[in-house]
Coordinates of C-alpha atoms in Angstrom, one line a residue:
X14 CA 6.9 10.0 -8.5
X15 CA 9.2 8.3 -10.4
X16 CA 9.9 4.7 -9.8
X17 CA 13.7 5.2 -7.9
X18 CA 11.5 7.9 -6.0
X19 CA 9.4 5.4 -5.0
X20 CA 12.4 2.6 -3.9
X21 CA 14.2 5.6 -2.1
X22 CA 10.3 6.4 -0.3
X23 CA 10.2 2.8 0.8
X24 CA 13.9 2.5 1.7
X25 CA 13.7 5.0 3.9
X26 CA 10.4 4.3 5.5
X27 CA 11.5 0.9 6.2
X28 CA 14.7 1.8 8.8
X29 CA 11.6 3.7 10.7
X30 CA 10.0 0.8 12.7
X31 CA 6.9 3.0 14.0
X32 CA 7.0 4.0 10.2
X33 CA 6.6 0.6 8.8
X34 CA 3.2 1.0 7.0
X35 CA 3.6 4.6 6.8
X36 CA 5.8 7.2 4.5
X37 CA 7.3 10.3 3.9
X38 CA 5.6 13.4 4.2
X39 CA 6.6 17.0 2.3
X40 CA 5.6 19.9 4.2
X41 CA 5.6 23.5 2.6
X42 CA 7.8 25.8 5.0
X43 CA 7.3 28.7 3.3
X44 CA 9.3 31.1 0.6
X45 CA 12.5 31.0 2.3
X46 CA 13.2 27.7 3.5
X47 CA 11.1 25.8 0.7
X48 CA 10.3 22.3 1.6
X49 CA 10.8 19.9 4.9
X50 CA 10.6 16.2 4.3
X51 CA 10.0 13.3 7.4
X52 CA 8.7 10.1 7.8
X53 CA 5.3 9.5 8.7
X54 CA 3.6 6.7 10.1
X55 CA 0.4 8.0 8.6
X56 CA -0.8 11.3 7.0
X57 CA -2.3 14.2 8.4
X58 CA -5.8 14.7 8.2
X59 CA -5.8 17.2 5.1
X60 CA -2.7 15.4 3.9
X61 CA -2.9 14.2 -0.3
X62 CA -1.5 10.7 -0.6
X63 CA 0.1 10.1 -3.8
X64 CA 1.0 5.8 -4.1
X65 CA 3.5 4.4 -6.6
X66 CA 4.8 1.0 -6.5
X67 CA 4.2 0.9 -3.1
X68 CA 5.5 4.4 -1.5
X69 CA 3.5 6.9 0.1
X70 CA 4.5 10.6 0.2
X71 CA 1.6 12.5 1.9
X72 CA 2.2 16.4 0.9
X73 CA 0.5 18.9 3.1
X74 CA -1.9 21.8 1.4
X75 CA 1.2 23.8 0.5
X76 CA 3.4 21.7 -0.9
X77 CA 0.4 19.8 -2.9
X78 CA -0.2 23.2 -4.5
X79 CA 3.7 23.9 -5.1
X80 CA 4.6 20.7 -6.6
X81 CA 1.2 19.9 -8.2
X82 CA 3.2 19.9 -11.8
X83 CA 6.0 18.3 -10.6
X84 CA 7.6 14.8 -10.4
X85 CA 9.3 13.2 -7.3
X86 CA 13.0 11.9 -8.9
X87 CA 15.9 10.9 -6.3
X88 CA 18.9 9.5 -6.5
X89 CA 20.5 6.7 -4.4
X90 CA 24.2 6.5 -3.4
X91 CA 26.0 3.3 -3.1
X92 CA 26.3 4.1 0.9
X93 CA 22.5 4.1 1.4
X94 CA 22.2 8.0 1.0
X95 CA 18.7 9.3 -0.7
X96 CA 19.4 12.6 -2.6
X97 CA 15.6 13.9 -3.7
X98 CA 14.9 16.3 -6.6
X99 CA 11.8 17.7 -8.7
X100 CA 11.3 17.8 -12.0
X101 CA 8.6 19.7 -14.6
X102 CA 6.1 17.0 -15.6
X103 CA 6.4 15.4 -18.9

C-alpha cells in the first residue's frame, strides 16, 4: 500500500463513525465483476490485515491471493473523491 493509499484508507474510514478504528476491506467477487471494496469496522475472521501508516485494508481469501503481488495506489481529487488502483510490485 502506498502511502496516498494509506491517507485515502484512513480518509475514508474516518467519515464512517461505527468505522472509526476499523478500515476498508477488498473482497474477491469473482472473474466477472473483480473486486468490491467497503468499510469495515473490523475484519472477518479469515480476513489478512495489511497496516501502513496507520490504514487497514483487510482482504478476504480471494482477493489476498489475486492481489498478493500487487500494490494498493489511489488517487485523491480536490473534491474529496478516492479513485483506487493496483500496481505490479516493484
Amino acid at each position: 500500500m502506498t502511502e496516498t493509499a494509506a491517507e485515502a484508507v484512513k480518509s475514508i474510514v474516518s467519515r464512517v463513525p461505527q468505522a472509526a478504528d476499523g478500515g476498508v476491506r477488498i473482497r474477491d467477487t469473482g472473474p466477472e465483476k473483480g473486486f468490491e471494496i467497503s468499510v469495515a469496522p473490523a475484519p472477518e475472521p479469515d480476513d489478512t490485515v495489511v497496516t501502513a501508516s496507520g490504514a487497514q485494508v483487510y482482504l478476504d481469501a480471494g482477493a489476498r491471493d489475486a492481489l498478493d503481488d500487487r500494490v494498493l495506489d489511489a488517487q485523491l481529487g480536490e473534491d474529496g473523491s478516492v479513485r483506487f488502483a493496483l500496481a505490479d510490485q516493484a
